[in-house]
Coordinates of C-alpha atoms in Angstrom, one line a residue:
M1 CA 0.0 0.0 0.0
L2 CA 1.2 3.5 -0.9
L3 CA 1.5 6.2 1.8
A4 CA -0.6 8.2 -0.6
D5 CA -3.6 5.9 0.3
I6 CA -3.2 6.7 4.0
V7 CA -2.9 10.5 3.3
A8 CA -6.0 10.4 1.0
T9 CA -8.0 8.5 3.6
S10 CA -6.8 10.9 6.3
G11 CA -8.0 13.8 4.2
A12 CA -11.4 12.2 3.6
V13 CA -11.9 11.5 7.3
A14 CA -11.0 15.1 8.2
A15 CA -13.3 16.5 5.6
T16 CA -16.5 15.0 7.0
R17 CA -18.3 15.3 10.4
S18 CA -20.3 12.1 9.7
R19 CA -19.1 9.3 12.0
K20 CA -20.6 6.8 9.6
A21 CA -18.6 8.2 6.7
K22 CA -15.4 8.3 8.8
V23 CA -15.8 4.6 9.7
A24 CA -16.6 3.6 6.1
A25 CA -13.4 5.4 4.8
I26 CA -11.2 3.7 7.4
A27 CA -12.8 0.3 7.0
A28 CA -12.1 0.5 3.2
L29 CA -8.5 1.3 3.8
L30 CA -8.0 -1.5 6.3
S31 CA -9.7 -4.0 4.0
S32 CA -7.2 -3.2 1.2
A33 CA -4.1 -3.6 3.5
Q34 CA -1.9 -6.7 3.1
P35 CA -1.3 -8.8 6.2
A36 CA 2.3 -7.5 6.6
E37 CA 1.0 -3.9 6.4
L38 CA -2.1 -4.2 8.6
E39 CA -0.6 -3.2 12.0
T40 CA 1.2 -0.2 10.5
V41 CA -1.8 0.9 8.5
T42 CA -4.0 0.6 11.6
A43 CA -1.6 2.8 13.5
Y44 CA -1.2 5.4 10.7
V45 CA -4.9 5.8 10.1
G46 CA -5.2 6.6 13.8
G47 CA -2.6 9.3 13.4
A48 CA 0.3 7.5 15.2
L49 CA 3.6 5.8 14.6
L50 CA 4.4 2.3 15.9
Q51 CA 7.7 3.6 17.2
R52 CA 7.4 5.2 20.7
R53 CA 10.3 7.6 20.0
T54 CA 12.0 8.7 16.8
G55 CA 14.3 11.4 18.0
L56 CA 12.4 13.9 15.8
G57 CA 10.5 16.9 16.8
W58 CA 8.9 20.0 15.3
R59 CA 12.2 22.0 15.1
G60 CA 13.9 19.2 13.2
L61 CA 11.3 19.3 10.5
T62 CA 11.1 23.1 9.9
T63 CA 13.4 22.8 6.8
L64 CA 12.6 20.0 4.4
P65 CA 13.8 19.0 0.9
D66 CA 11.7 19.8 -2.1
P67 CA 8.8 17.3 -2.4
A68 CA 8.8 14.5 -4.9
P69 CA 6.6 15.0 -8.0
E70 CA 4.7 11.8 -7.6
S71 CA 3.9 9.2 -5.0
S72 CA 6.3 6.2 -4.6
L73 CA 6.6 5.7 -0.8
T74 CA 4.9 2.6 0.5
V75 CA 3.6 2.2 4.1
L76 CA 6.4 -0.3 4.8
D77 CA 9.0 2.0 3.4
V78 CA 8.0 4.6 5.9
H79 CA 7.8 2.2 8.8
E80 CA 11.3 0.9 8.1
A81 CA 12.6 4.5 7.8
F82 CA 11.2 5.4 11.3
D83 CA 12.7 2.1 12.7
R84 CA 16.1 3.3 11.5
L85 CA 15.6 6.7 13.0
A86 CA 14.5 5.3 16.3
A87 CA 17.7 3.1 16.5
L88 CA 20.0 6.1 16.1
S89 CA 21.9 7.1 19.2
G90 CA 25.4 8.2 20.4
S91 CA 28.1 10.1 18.6
G92 CA 27.1 11.3 15.1
S93 CA 23.4 10.4 15.6
Q94 CA 22.3 14.0 15.0
A95 CA 23.9 14.2 11.6
A96 CA 22.6 10.8 10.7
R97 CA 19.1 11.7 11.8
A98 CA 19.2 14.9 9.6
A99 CA 20.3 12.8 6.6
A100 CA 17.6 10.2 7.2
V101 CA 15.0 13.0 7.3
V102 CA 16.2 14.4 4.0
E103 CA 16.1 10.9 2.5
L104 CA 12.6 10.1 3.7
F105 CA 10.9 13.4 3.1
G106 CA 12.7 13.8 -0.2
R107 CA 10.8 10.8 -1.5
A108 CA 7.4 12.2 -0.3
T109 CA 5.0 14.4 -2.2
A110 CA 3.9 17.8 -0.7
D111 CA 0.8 16.2 0.8
E112 CA 2.8 13.3 2.1
Q113 CA 5.4 15.6 3.7
A114 CA 2.6 17.5 5.5
W115 CA 1.1 14.2 6.8
L116 CA 4.5 12.8 7.9
R117 CA 5.3 16.0 9.7
G118 CA 1.9 15.8 11.4
V119 CA 2.3 12.2 12.5
V120 CA 5.8 12.8 13.9
T121 CA 4.7 15.9 15.9
G122 CA 1.2 14.6 16.9
G123 CA -0.5 17.0 14.6
V124 CA -2.7 14.7 12.5
R125 CA -6.1 16.0 13.4
Q126 CA -8.5 14.0 11.3
G127 CA -11.1 12.8 13.7
A128 CA -9.9 9.1 13.6
L129 CA -9.9 8.5 17.3
D130 CA -9.2 5.0 18.5
S131 CA -12.9 4.3 19.0
L132 CA -13.5 5.0 15.3
V133 CA -10.7 2.8 14.2
Q134 CA -12.1 0.0 16.3
E135 CA -15.5 0.5 14.7
A136 CA -13.8 0.4 11.3
L137 CA -11.8 -2.7 12.1
A138 CA -15.0 -4.5 13.2
A139 CA -16.7 -3.5 10.0
A140 CA -13.8 -4.4 7.7
A141 CA -13.2 -7.8 9.4
D142 CA -16.9 -8.5 9.9
V143 CA -16.6 -9.1 13.6
P144 CA -18.7 -7.7 16.5
L145 CA -17.4 -4.4 17.8
K146 CA -17.7 -5.6 21.4
A147 CA -15.2 -8.4 20.6
V148 CA -12.7 -5.9 19.1
R149 CA -13.1 -3.5 22.0
R150 CA -12.5 -6.2 24.7
A151 CA -9.5 -7.7 22.8
A152 CA -7.9 -4.3 22.3
M153 CA -8.3 -3.4 26.0
L154 CA -6.7 -6.7 27.1
A155 CA -3.9 -6.5 24.5
G156 CA -3.2 -2.8 25.3
S157 CA -4.1 -1.4 21.8
T158 CA -6.2 -1.7 18.7
V159 CA -3.1 -2.2 16.6
A160 CA -2.2 -5.4 18.6
V161 CA -5.5 -7.1 17.6
A162 CA -5.9 -6.0 14.0
R163 CA -4.4 -9.1 12.5
A164 CA -6.3 -11.4 14.8
A165 CA -9.6 -9.7 13.7
F166 CA -8.9 -10.3 10.0
E167 CA -7.1 -13.7 10.2
G168 CA -9.1 -15.5 13.0
G169 CA -12.3 -13.5 13.4
V170 CA -14.3 -13.5 16.5
D171 CA -12.7 -16.7 17.8
A172 CA -9.2 -15.3 17.6
L173 CA -10.3 -12.1 19.3
G174 CA -11.9 -14.2 22.0
E175 CA -8.6 -15.9 22.7
V176 CA -7.0 -12.6 23.6
G177 CA -6.9 -12.6 27.3
L178 CA -5.2 -11.1 30.3
Q179 CA -1.5 -12.0 30.1
V180 CA 0.7 -11.5 33.1
G181 CA 3.5 -9.2 32.1
R182 CA 1.4 -7.4 29.5
P183 CA -0.5 -4.3 30.9
V184 CA -4.2 -3.9 30.2
L185 CA -6.0 -0.6 29.9
P186 CA -7.3 0.2 33.4
M187 CA -10.9 0.5 34.4
L188 CA -11.9 4.2 34.9
A189 CA -14.5 6.0 37.0
S190 CA -17.2 8.3 36.0
S191 CA -18.1 11.3 38.2
A192 CA -20.9 12.4 40.5
P193 CA -21.4 15.7 42.4
D194 CA -22.0 14.0 45.8
I195 CA -22.3 10.7 47.6
A196 CA -26.1 10.4 47.1
A197 CA -25.7 10.8 43.4
A198 CA -22.8 8.4 43.3
L199 CA -24.8 5.7 45.2
D200 CA -27.7 6.1 42.8
K201 CA -25.4 6.0 39.7
A202 CA -23.6 2.9 41.0
G203 CA -26.9 1.0 41.2
G204 CA -27.8 1.2 44.9
G205 CA -27.5 -1.5 47.5
E206 CA -24.3 -2.4 49.2
V207 CA -21.2 -0.7 47.7
S208 CA -17.5 -0.3 48.4
V209 CA -16.5 3.3 49.2
D210 CA -12.8 3.6 48.5
V211 CA -10.6 6.5 49.4
K212 CA -9.5 8.3 46.2
L213 CA -5.7 8.7 46.5
D214 CA -3.9 11.4 44.6
G215 CA -1.0 9.3 43.4
I216 CA 0.3 7.6 40.3
R217 CA -2.1 4.9 39.0
I218 CA -0.1 1.7 38.8
Q219 CA -0.7 -1.8 37.5
V220 CA 1.7 -4.4 39.0
H221 CA 2.4 -7.7 37.3
R222 CA 4.4 -10.4 39.0
S223 CA 5.5 -13.7 37.5
G224 CA 8.0 -15.4 39.8
D225 CA 10.6 -12.9 40.7
D226 CA 9.8 -10.8 37.6
V227 CA 7.8 -7.7 38.4
L228 CA 6.5 -5.1 36.0
V229 CA 5.0 -1.8 37.1
A230 CA 3.0 0.1 34.5
T231 CA 1.2 3.5 34.4
R232 CA -2.4 4.0 33.3
S233 CA -1.0 4.8 29.8
L234 CA 0.9 1.4 29.9
E235 CA 4.3 3.0 30.3
D236 CA 6.9 0.8 32.1
I237 CA 8.0 2.6 35.2
T238 CA 9.4 -0.4 37.1
A239 CA 12.8 1.1 37.5
R240 CA 11.4 4.3 39.1
L241 CA 9.5 2.5 41.8
P242 CA 11.8 0.0 43.6
E243 CA 9.6 0.2 46.7
V244 CA 6.6 -1.1 44.8
V245 CA 8.7 -4.0 43.3
E246 CA 9.9 -4.9 46.9
V247 CA 6.3 -5.0 48.1
A248 CA 5.1 -7.1 45.1
R249 CA 7.9 -9.7 45.8
S250 CA 6.9 -9.9 49.4
L251 CA 3.3 -11.0 48.7
P252 CA 2.4 -14.7 49.2
A253 CA 1.7 -15.6 45.6
T254 CA 3.9 -16.0 42.5
T255 CA 1.6 -14.8 39.8
F256 CA -0.7 -11.9 40.0
V257 CA -1.9 -8.6 38.5
L258 CA -2.8 -5.8 40.9
D259 CA -4.4 -2.3 40.3
G260 CA -3.6 0.6 42.6
E261 CA -1.9 3.8 43.3
A262 CA 1.7 4.8 44.3
L263 CA 1.8 7.6 46.8
A264 CA 4.4 9.6 48.7
L265 CA 3.4 10.4 52.3
D266 CA 4.9 13.0 54.6
E267 CA 6.1 12.4 58.2
T268 CA 2.5 12.8 59.5
G269 CA 1.1 10.3 57.1
R270 CA -0.6 12.9 54.9
P271 CA -0.1 12.7 51.1
R272 CA 2.6 14.8 49.6
P273 CA 1.9 16.8 46.4
F274 CA 1.3 14.7 43.3
Q275 CA 4.3 16.3 41.6
E276 CA 6.6 14.9 44.2
T277 CA 5.4 11.4 43.7
A278 CA 5.5 11.7 39.9
S279 CA 8.9 13.2 39.7
R280 CA 10.5 11.2 42.6
T281 CA 11.7 14.3 44.3
A282 CA 10.2 12.7 47.4
M283 CA 12.6 9.8 47.1
A284 CA 15.5 12.2 46.8
A285 CA 14.4 13.8 50.1
G286 CA 14.3 10.4 51.7
V287 CA 10.5 9.9 51.5
V288 CA 9.3 6.5 50.5
V289 CA 6.7 6.0 47.8
T290 CA 4.2 3.4 49.0
P291 CA 1.8 1.3 46.9
Y292 CA -1.9 1.1 47.8
F293 CA -3.9 -1.5 46.0
F294 CA -7.7 -1.6 45.4
D295 CA -8.2 -4.4 42.8
L296 CA -6.9 -7.8 41.8
L297 CA -7.2 -8.9 38.2
H298 CA -5.3 -12.2 38.2
L299 CA -4.1 -14.6 40.9
D300 CA -2.0 -17.8 40.3
G301 CA -3.5 -18.8 37.0
D302 CA -7.1 -17.5 37.6
D303 CA -8.3 -14.4 35.7
L304 CA -10.6 -12.3 37.8
L305 CA -11.7 -9.7 35.3
D306 CA -15.2 -11.1 34.9
V307 CA -15.9 -12.0 38.6
P308 CA -18.0 -9.7 40.8
G309 CA -16.1 -6.8 42.6
A310 CA -17.0 -8.4 46.0
D311 CA -15.1 -11.6 45.0
R312 CA -12.1 -9.6 43.7
T313 CA -12.1 -7.6 46.9
A314 CA -12.1 -10.7 49.1
A315 CA -9.2 -12.2 47.1
L316 CA -7.3 -8.9 47.4
D317 CA -7.7 -8.9 51.2
R318 CA -6.3 -12.4 51.4
L319 CA -3.3 -11.5 49.2
V320 CA -2.3 -8.0 50.3
P321 CA -1.8 -6.8 53.9
E322 CA -4.0 -4.0 55.0
T323 CA -0.9 -1.7 55.1
Y324 CA -0.8 -1.8 51.3
R325 CA -4.6 -1.6 50.6
V326 CA -6.6 1.5 49.8
P327 CA -8.9 2.2 52.8
R328 CA -12.5 1.3 52.1
L329 CA -15.9 1.0 53.7
V330 CA -18.5 -1.6 52.5
T331 CA -21.9 -0.2 53.3
D332 CA -25.4 0.4 52.1
D333 CA -25.9 3.4 54.4
P334 CA -25.7 6.8 52.7
V335 CA -24.9 8.5 56.0
A336 CA -22.0 6.2 56.7
A337 CA -20.7 6.6 53.2
A338 CA -20.8 10.4 53.5
D339 CA -19.1 10.3 56.9
F340 CA -16.3 8.1 55.4
A341 CA -15.9 10.5 52.5
A342 CA -15.6 13.4 54.9
E343 CA -12.9 11.6 56.9
A344 CA -11.0 10.9 53.6
L345 CA -11.0 14.6 52.8
K346 CA -9.9 15.6 56.3
S347 CA -6.9 13.3 55.9
G348 CA -5.8 15.2 52.8
H349 CA -7.1 12.9 50.1
E350 CA -9.0 13.8 46.9
G351 CA -12.4 12.2 47.8
V352 CA -13.8 8.7 47.3
V353 CA -14.8 6.2 44.6
V354 CA -18.1 4.4 45.0
K355 CA -18.0 0.9 43.5
N356 CA -20.7 -1.5 42.5
L357 CA -19.7 -4.8 44.2
A358 CA -21.5 -6.9 41.6
A359 CA -19.7 -5.4 38.7
S360 CA -16.9 -7.0 36.7
Y361 CA -13.6 -5.2 35.9
D362 CA -14.4 -3.4 32.7
A363 CA -10.9 -2.8 31.4
G364 CA -10.4 0.5 29.6
R365 CA -13.9 1.7 30.1
R366 CA -15.4 4.5 32.0
G367 CA -18.9 3.5 33.2
S368 CA -21.3 3.8 36.1
S369 CA -19.9 0.8 38.1
W370 CA -17.2 3.1 39.6
V371 CA -18.1 6.6 40.4
K372 CA -15.7 9.2 41.9
V373 CA -16.8 12.0 44.2
K374 CA -14.5 15.0 44.7
P375 CA -15.5 18.2 46.5
V376 CA -13.9 20.4 43.9
H377 CA -14.9 20.2 40.2
T378 CA -11.9 19.4 38.0
L379 CA -11.4 18.7 34.3
D380 CA -8.4 17.2 32.4
L381 CA -8.0 19.6 29.5
V382 CA -5.4 20.2 26.8
V383 CA -3.2 23.3 26.4
L384 CA -3.8 24.9 22.9
G385 CA -1.7 28.0 23.3
V386 CA 0.0 30.2 25.9
E387 CA 0.5 33.9 26.2
W388 CA 3.7 35.7 27.3
G389 CA 3.3 37.3 30.7
S390 CA 3.6 40.9 31.8
G391 CA 4.7 42.7 34.9
R392 CA 6.2 40.2 37.4
R393 CA 5.7 37.4 34.8
Q394 CA 7.6 39.2 32.1
G395 CA 9.7 36.7 30.1
W396 CA 7.6 33.7 31.2
L397 CA 4.8 32.0 29.3
S398 CA 1.9 32.5 31.5
N399 CA -1.8 32.5 30.4
I400 CA -2.7 29.1 29.0
H401 CA -5.5 28.5 26.5
L402 CA -7.7 25.5 27.5
G403 CA -9.3 23.0 25.2
A404 CA -11.7 20.1 25.6
R405 CA -11.6 17.1 23.3
D406 CA -14.2 17.0 20.5
P407 CA -14.8 13.3 19.6
A408 CA -16.8 14.3 16.5
T409 CA -13.8 16.0 14.9
G410 CA -10.8 14.6 16.7
G411 CA -9.8 18.1 17.6
F412 CA -10.2 20.4 20.6
V413 CA -12.6 23.1 21.5
M414 CA -11.3 26.2 23.4
L415 CA -13.1 26.9 26.7
G416 CA -11.1 29.9 27.9
K417 CA -7.8 30.9 29.5
T418 CA -6.2 30.9 32.9
F419 CA -3.0 32.0 34.6
K420 CA -4.2 31.3 38.2
G421 CA -2.7 28.6 40.4
M422 CA 0.8 28.8 38.9
T423 CA 3.9 28.8 41.1
D424 CA 7.2 30.3 39.9
E425 CA 8.5 26.8 39.5
M426 CA 5.5 25.9 37.3
L427 CA 5.9 29.1 35.2
A428 CA 9.6 28.2 34.6
W429 CA 8.7 24.7 33.6
Q430 CA 5.9 25.6 31.2
T431 CA 8.0 28.3 29.5
E432 CA 10.4 25.7 28.5
R433 CA 7.8 23.0 27.8
F434 CA 5.6 25.0 25.6
Q435 CA 8.4 26.4 23.4
E436 CA 9.2 22.7 22.8
L437 CA 5.7 22.2 21.6
E438 CA 5.5 25.5 19.6
T439 CA 4.0 25.4 16.1
S440 CA 3.6 29.1 15.4
R441 CA 3.3 32.5 17.0
S442 CA 0.9 35.4 16.6
S443 CA 1.3 38.6 18.5
H444 CA 2.0 37.6 22.1
V445 CA 0.5 34.1 21.8
V446 CA 2.6 30.9 21.3
H447 CA 0.5 28.2 19.6
V448 CA 1.4 24.7 20.6
R449 CA 0.7 21.1 19.6
P450 CA -2.2 19.9 21.6
E451 CA -0.2 17.3 23.7
Q452 CA 0.1 18.6 27.2
V453 CA -2.8 17.7 29.5
V454 CA -3.5 19.9 32.5
E455 CA -5.9 19.4 35.4
I456 CA -8.0 22.4 36.0
A457 CA -10.2 23.2 39.0
F458 CA -13.2 25.5 38.4
D459 CA -16.3 26.8 40.2
G460 CA -18.8 26.2 37.5
V461 CA -19.6 26.4 33.8
Q462 CA -21.4 29.3 32.1
R463 CA -22.8 29.8 28.7
S464 CA -20.6 31.9 26.4
S465 CA -20.8 33.1 22.8
R466 CA -17.1 33.9 22.9
Y467 CA -15.9 30.3 22.6
P468 CA -17.0 27.8 19.9
G469 CA -18.2 25.2 22.4
G470 CA -20.8 27.7 23.7
V471 CA -19.4 27.4 27.3
A472 CA -16.7 28.8 29.5
L473 CA -15.3 27.9 32.9
R474 CA -15.8 30.1 35.9
F475 CA -12.7 30.8 38.0
A476 CA -10.5 28.2 36.3
R477 CA -7.2 27.5 38.0
V478 CA -4.3 25.1 37.4
V479 CA -4.1 22.1 39.8
R480 CA -1.2 20.3 38.1
Y481 CA 0.1 19.2 34.7
R482 CA -0.7 15.6 33.9
D483 CA 2.2 13.9 32.2
D484 CA 0.5 10.5 33.0
K485 CA -2.4 11.3 30.6
R486 CA -2.6 11.5 26.8
P487 CA -4.6 14.1 25.0
D488 CA -7.1 11.5 23.9
E489 CA -7.8 10.9 27.6
A490 CA -8.8 14.5 28.1
D491 CA -12.4 15.4 29.0
T492 CA -14.8 16.0 26.2
I493 CA -16.8 19.1 25.3
E494 CA -19.9 17.1 26.1
T495 CA -18.7 16.5 29.7
V496 CA -18.0 20.2 30.1
Q497 CA -21.4 21.1 28.7
G498 CA -23.0 18.6 31.2
F499 CA -22.0 20.9 34.0
L500 CA -24.5 23.4 32.7
V501 CA -27.3 20.9 33.5
A502 CA -25.8 19.9 36.8
D503 CA -25.6 23.6 37.8
G504 CA -29.1 24.2 36.6
S505 CA -27.9 26.7 34.0

């Protein structure tokens, strides 16, 4: 398959707002791919490379050779070129990388150069989110969408199950299971404004009310003495958390998969700031990062994903000492649940998560079986641009432009700006960070690739004709930057607009 076919499909997908048309275009492309190309084509049509790192960035692609007059690059040509780029390191690698860029981009047409630059810098905005690619894969391979979704969640990506869908159909997808040592996408929680609403949303009856810790979400796999610690985005951080590895090896089982949080505590037992846990500055200061587990997905040969939450909790209690378990209350009493949540807040934690004890572990999904309750409204948004400061902030990038994800277009919708909540340390960091992500400048605004996720606290949402989403945040302020989240995990414009209803606006 020619790269031109990918570029043409990308253009067609970007040109329509119809979900049905997007899926049909992607399905047609996947159907025409050869088996050896399928994984690469699946990644490319989703706007991503298979290589995690290439050593290339926006600045390295500002000057390109003249484009080729006609298409000749194949998908596999491009994949192999990026493989070679990813392997470059050490003395002379910068010059070798520049030469490789000239060679690859010199073979590309003008449209192909634009697409290649976009896929390297994360700038392919065509509306082909992973959910759409999964729908297209199901249509092209003539398999149930539910089977594709479950297999992709357990395998860690849609790319990983593309060949299985085509070559073995629903039976092959059904054989994709939890594999110790291969992280799965974590189950996620929806939101509710208070305990009463959370209990109702979770289905009523007896529930587990877990303390919501403000740490790093971790998934811990152990097979014998081998331990893997992965983040919610499936990044391997085993080397960064030796304390977690030590705890995992101390547990009385040889094979398991645990879900939990890693958290740094101060000398009084209160949680230290999230940034200290994430950056390991707490370790440098002699503070230990401790794991706290709240779910068990596999134990000594038995997969527990599909068993009720109550059974998984009981198995977790038998395996993990209370010292390393997230505090929880099992109750059907709303007053007791509210009191427990109040104590969690008093101890310095974020809130609680109300969990349906009859529910299975729905990997990679955000549903009503887990419902988080936090006293302060927060959203995970994406920075679209940033303005140079004035006065005391002269010389620093300060006021950030906030965007919510738009699933219909694959882009982001601006909600407003904020410079509140920023420390001097944060201003210095973001001045460097956003110049790395810069795509262009206009007046005093630096426009950036929409890659950096930021957690924003706000007092409410109001209608606004100033911004394209029709809403704006009231008193928005920065809580922290979220390097543990990808832009496609940011909150959607529909979620933001939902606060209008919740507020009665």
